[in-house]
CSV table of C-alpha atoms in Angstrom, one decimal:
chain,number,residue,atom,x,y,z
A,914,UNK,CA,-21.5,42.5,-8.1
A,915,UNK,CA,-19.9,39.3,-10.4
A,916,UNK,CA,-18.0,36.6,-9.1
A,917,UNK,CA,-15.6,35.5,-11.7
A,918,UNK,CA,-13.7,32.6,-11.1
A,919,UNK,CA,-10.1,33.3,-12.2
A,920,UNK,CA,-7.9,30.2,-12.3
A,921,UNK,CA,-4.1,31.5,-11.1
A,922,UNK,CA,-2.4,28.2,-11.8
A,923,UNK,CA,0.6,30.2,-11.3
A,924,UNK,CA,4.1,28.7,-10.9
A,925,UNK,CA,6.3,31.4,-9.5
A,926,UNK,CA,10.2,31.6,-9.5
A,927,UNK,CA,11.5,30.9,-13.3
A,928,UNK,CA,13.9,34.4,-12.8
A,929,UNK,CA,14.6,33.0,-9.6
A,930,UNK,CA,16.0,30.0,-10.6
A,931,UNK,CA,17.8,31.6,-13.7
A,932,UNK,CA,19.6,33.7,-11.2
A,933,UNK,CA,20.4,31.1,-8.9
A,934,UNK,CA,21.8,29.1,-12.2
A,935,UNK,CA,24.2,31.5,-12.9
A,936,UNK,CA,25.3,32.6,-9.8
A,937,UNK,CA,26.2,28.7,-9.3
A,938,UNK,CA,28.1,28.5,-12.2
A,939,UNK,CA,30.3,31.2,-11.8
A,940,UNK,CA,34.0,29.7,-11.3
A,941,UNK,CA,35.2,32.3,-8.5
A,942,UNK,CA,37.1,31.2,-5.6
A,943,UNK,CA,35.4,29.5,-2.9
A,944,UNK,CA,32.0,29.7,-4.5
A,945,UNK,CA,30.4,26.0,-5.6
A,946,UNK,CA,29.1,25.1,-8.9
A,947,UNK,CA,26.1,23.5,-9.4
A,948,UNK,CA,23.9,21.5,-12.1
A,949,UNK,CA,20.4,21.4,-12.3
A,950,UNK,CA,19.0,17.7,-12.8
A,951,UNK,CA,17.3,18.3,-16.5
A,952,UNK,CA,16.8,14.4,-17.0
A,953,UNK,CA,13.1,12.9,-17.8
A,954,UNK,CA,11.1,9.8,-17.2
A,955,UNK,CA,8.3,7.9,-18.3
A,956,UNK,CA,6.1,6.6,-15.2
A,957,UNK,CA,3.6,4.2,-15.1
A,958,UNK,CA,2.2,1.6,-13.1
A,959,UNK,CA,3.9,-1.8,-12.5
A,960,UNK,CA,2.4,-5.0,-14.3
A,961,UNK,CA,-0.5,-2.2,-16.1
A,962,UNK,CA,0.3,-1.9,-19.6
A,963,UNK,CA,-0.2,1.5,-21.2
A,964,UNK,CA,-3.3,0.4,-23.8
A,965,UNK,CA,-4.5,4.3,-24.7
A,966,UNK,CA,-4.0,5.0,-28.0
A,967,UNK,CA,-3.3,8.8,-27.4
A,968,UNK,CA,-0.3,10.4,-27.2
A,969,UNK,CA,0.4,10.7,-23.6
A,970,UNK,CA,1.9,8.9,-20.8
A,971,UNK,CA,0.8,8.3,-17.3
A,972,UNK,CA,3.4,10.6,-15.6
A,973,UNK,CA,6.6,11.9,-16.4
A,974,UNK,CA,9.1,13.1,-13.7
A,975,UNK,CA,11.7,15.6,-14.4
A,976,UNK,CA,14.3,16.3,-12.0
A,977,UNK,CA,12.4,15.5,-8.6
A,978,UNK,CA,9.1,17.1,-9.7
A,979,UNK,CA,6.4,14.7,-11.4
A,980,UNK,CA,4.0,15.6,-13.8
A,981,UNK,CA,0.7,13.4,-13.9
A,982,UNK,CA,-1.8,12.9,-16.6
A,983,UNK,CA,-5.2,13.5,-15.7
A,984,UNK,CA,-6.7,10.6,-13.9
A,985,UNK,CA,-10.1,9.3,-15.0
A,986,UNK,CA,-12.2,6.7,-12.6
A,987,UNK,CA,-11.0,4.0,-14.4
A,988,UNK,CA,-10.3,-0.1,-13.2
A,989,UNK,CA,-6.2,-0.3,-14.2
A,990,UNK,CA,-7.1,-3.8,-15.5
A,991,UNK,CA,-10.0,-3.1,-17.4
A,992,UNK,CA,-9.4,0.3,-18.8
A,993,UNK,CA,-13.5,1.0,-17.7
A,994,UNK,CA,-14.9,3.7,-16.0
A,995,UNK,CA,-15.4,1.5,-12.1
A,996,UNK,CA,-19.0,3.2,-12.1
A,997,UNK,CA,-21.3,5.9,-13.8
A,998,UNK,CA,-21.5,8.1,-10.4
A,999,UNK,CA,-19.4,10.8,-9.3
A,1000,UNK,CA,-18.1,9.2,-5.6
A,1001,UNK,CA,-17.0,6.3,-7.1
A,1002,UNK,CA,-15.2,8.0,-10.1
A,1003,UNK,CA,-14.0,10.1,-7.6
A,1004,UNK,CA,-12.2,8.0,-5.5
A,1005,UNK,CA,-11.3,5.9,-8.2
A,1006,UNK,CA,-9.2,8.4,-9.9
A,1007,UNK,CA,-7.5,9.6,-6.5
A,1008,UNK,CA,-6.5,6.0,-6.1
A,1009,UNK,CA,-5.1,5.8,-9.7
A,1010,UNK,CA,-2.8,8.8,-8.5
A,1011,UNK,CA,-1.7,7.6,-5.6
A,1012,UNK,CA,-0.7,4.1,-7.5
A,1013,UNK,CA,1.4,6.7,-9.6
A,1014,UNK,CA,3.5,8.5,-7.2
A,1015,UNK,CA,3.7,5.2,-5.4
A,1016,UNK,CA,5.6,4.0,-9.0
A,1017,UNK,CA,7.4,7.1,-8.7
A,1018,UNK,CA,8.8,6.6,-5.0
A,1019,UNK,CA,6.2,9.1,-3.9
A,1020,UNK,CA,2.6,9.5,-2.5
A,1021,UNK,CA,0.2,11.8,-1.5
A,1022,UNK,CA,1.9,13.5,0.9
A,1023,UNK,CA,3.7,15.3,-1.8
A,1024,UNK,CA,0.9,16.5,-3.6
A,1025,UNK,CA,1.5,20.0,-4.7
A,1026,UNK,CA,-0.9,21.1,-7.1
A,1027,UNK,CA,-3.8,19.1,-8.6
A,1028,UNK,CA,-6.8,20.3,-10.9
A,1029,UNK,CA,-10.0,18.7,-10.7
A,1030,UNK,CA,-12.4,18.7,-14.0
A,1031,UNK,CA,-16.0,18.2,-13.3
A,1032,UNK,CA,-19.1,17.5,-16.2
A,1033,UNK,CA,-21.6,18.6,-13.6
A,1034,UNK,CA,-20.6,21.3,-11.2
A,1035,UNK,CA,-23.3,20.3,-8.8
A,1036,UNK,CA,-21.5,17.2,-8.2
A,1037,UNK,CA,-18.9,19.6,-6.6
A,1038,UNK,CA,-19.9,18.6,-3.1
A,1039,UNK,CA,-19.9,15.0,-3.4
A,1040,UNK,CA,-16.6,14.8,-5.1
A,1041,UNK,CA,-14.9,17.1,-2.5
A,1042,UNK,CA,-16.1,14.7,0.2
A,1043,UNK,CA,-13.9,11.8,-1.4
A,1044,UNK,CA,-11.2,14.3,-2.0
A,1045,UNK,CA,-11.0,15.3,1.4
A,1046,UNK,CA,-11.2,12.0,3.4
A,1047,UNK,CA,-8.6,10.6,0.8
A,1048,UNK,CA,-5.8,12.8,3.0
A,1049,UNK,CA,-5.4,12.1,6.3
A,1050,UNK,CA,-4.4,15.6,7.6
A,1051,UNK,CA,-5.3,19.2,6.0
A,1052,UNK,CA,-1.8,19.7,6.3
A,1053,UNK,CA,-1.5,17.5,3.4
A,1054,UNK,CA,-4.1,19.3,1.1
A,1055,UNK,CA,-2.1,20.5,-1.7
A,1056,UNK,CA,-3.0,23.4,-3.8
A,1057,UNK,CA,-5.9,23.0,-5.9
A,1058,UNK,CA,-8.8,24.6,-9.2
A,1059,UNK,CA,-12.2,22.6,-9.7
A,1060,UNK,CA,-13.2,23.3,-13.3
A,1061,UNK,CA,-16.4,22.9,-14.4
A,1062,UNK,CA,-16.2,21.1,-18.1
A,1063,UNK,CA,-19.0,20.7,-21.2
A,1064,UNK,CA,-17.3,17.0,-21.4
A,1065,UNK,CA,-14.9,14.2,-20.9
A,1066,UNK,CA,-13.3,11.5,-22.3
A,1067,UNK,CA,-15.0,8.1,-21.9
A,1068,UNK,CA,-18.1,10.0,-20.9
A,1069,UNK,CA,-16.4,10.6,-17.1
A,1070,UNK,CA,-17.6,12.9,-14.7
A,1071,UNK,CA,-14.6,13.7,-13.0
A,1072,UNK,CA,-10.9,14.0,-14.0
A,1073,UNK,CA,-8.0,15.1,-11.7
A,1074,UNK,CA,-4.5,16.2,-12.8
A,1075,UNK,CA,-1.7,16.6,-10.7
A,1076,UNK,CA,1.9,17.6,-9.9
A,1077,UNK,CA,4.2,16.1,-7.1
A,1078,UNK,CA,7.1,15.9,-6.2
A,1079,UNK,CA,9.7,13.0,-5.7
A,1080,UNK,CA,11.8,12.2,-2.9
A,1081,UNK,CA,14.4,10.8,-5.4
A,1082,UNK,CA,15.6,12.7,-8.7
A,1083,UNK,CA,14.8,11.6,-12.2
A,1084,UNK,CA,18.6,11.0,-12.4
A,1085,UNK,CA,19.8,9.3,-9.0
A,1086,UNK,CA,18.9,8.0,-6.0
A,1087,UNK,CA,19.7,11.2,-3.9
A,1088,UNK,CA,17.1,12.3,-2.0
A,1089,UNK,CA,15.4,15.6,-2.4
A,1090,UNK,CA,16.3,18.7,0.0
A,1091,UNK,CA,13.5,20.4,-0.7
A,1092,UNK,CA,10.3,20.3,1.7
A,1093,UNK,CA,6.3,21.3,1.4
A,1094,UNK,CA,5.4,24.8,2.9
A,1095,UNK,CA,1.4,24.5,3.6
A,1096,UNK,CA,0.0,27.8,4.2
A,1097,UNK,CA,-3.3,29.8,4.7
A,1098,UNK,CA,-4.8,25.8,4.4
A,1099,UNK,CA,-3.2,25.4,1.1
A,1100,UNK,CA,-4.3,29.1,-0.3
A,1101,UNK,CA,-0.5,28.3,-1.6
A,1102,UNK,CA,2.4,25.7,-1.5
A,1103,UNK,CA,5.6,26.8,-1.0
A,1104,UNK,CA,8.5,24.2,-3.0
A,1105,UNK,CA,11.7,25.3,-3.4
A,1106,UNK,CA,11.6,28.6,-4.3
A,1107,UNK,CA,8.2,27.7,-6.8
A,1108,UNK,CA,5.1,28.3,-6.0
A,1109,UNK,CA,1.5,26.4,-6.6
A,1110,UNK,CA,-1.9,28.5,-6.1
A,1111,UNK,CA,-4.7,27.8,-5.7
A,1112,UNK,CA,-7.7,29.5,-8.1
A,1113,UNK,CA,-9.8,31.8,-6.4
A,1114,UNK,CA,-13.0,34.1,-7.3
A,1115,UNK,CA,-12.8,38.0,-7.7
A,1116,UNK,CA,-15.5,39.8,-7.1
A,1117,UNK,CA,-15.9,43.0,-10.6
């Protein structure tokens, strides 16, 4: 028997939300109509310039979900890798994130997805160590993939990407009525009426 890790970085509800799109734009008596928010925004970091010379930025929120670039161990002033070992990195990078959502009006908390790259898939231990003590309650975990990777850029060892969500809108200052569903120890998060999963391994 084979274990095969298949990723299923699945996000669920696209004919849901199409439905639900037309069914609130229909103009018969008593029924409400309703826009989605489609507006988009740059997010970065206050006072840290955006130095990369590739074409990406740090986050980008649309509507009240936010979209972060993978996050490499890196010192915000100095643009350098904070150390050449995995912990560090580790916890580096999480604390880049959280500086993000924090820019964002967000933080951990509302984590729902995130993808962690390693170089060395024995390091897998070590960096789910820092991963884990960076939340203060499983309930928080959100759904998550660890990837092993060949290489990445700037010679890391660890990358994580993420996507949150926001309590305000891209467009306003309302605040979101959605809410995090945690489930099965975050086998699966439950937003709106998306869902994030996490990868798991089949057995062929």
């Amino acid at each position: 028997m084979k274990l095969v890790p298949v990723v299923l970085l699945i996000v669920a509800g696209a004919i849901l939300n199409t439905v639900t799109a037309e069914k609130s734009s229909e103009s018969t008596t008593g029924e409400t109509s309703h826009q989605l928010d489609l507006h988009k925004k740059i997010i970065s970091i206050s006072n840290v310039p955006i130095t990369s010379t590739s074409p990406y930025n740090p986050a980008i929120q649309f509507g009240q979900i936010l979209y972060l670039s993978g996050q490499l161990g890196r010192n915000h002033t100095t643009g350098q890798l904070i150390s050449d070992d995995t912990q560090n990195q580790t916890h580096q990078a999480l604390h880049n994130i959280q500086d993000l959502l924090h820019a964002a009006g967000s933080d951990i908390t509302k984590l729902l997805q995130c993808r962690v790259y390693l170089t060395d898939i024995n390091d897998y231990q070590v960096m789910n160590q820092v991963y884990a003590a960076f939340f203060s309650s499983t309930e928080f975990y959100p759904a998550r993939a660890t990837v092993a990777v060949t290489a990445l850029a700037s010679n890391a060892k660890v990358e994580i990407e993420c996507t949150a969500f926001a309590t305000r809108s891209a467009s306003s200052e309302t605040h979101s009525t959605g809410h995090k569903c945690s489930m099965v120890s975050s086998n699966f998060i439950v937003f709106g009426i998306s869902f994030y999963f996490i990868a798991h391994l089949f057995a062929f």
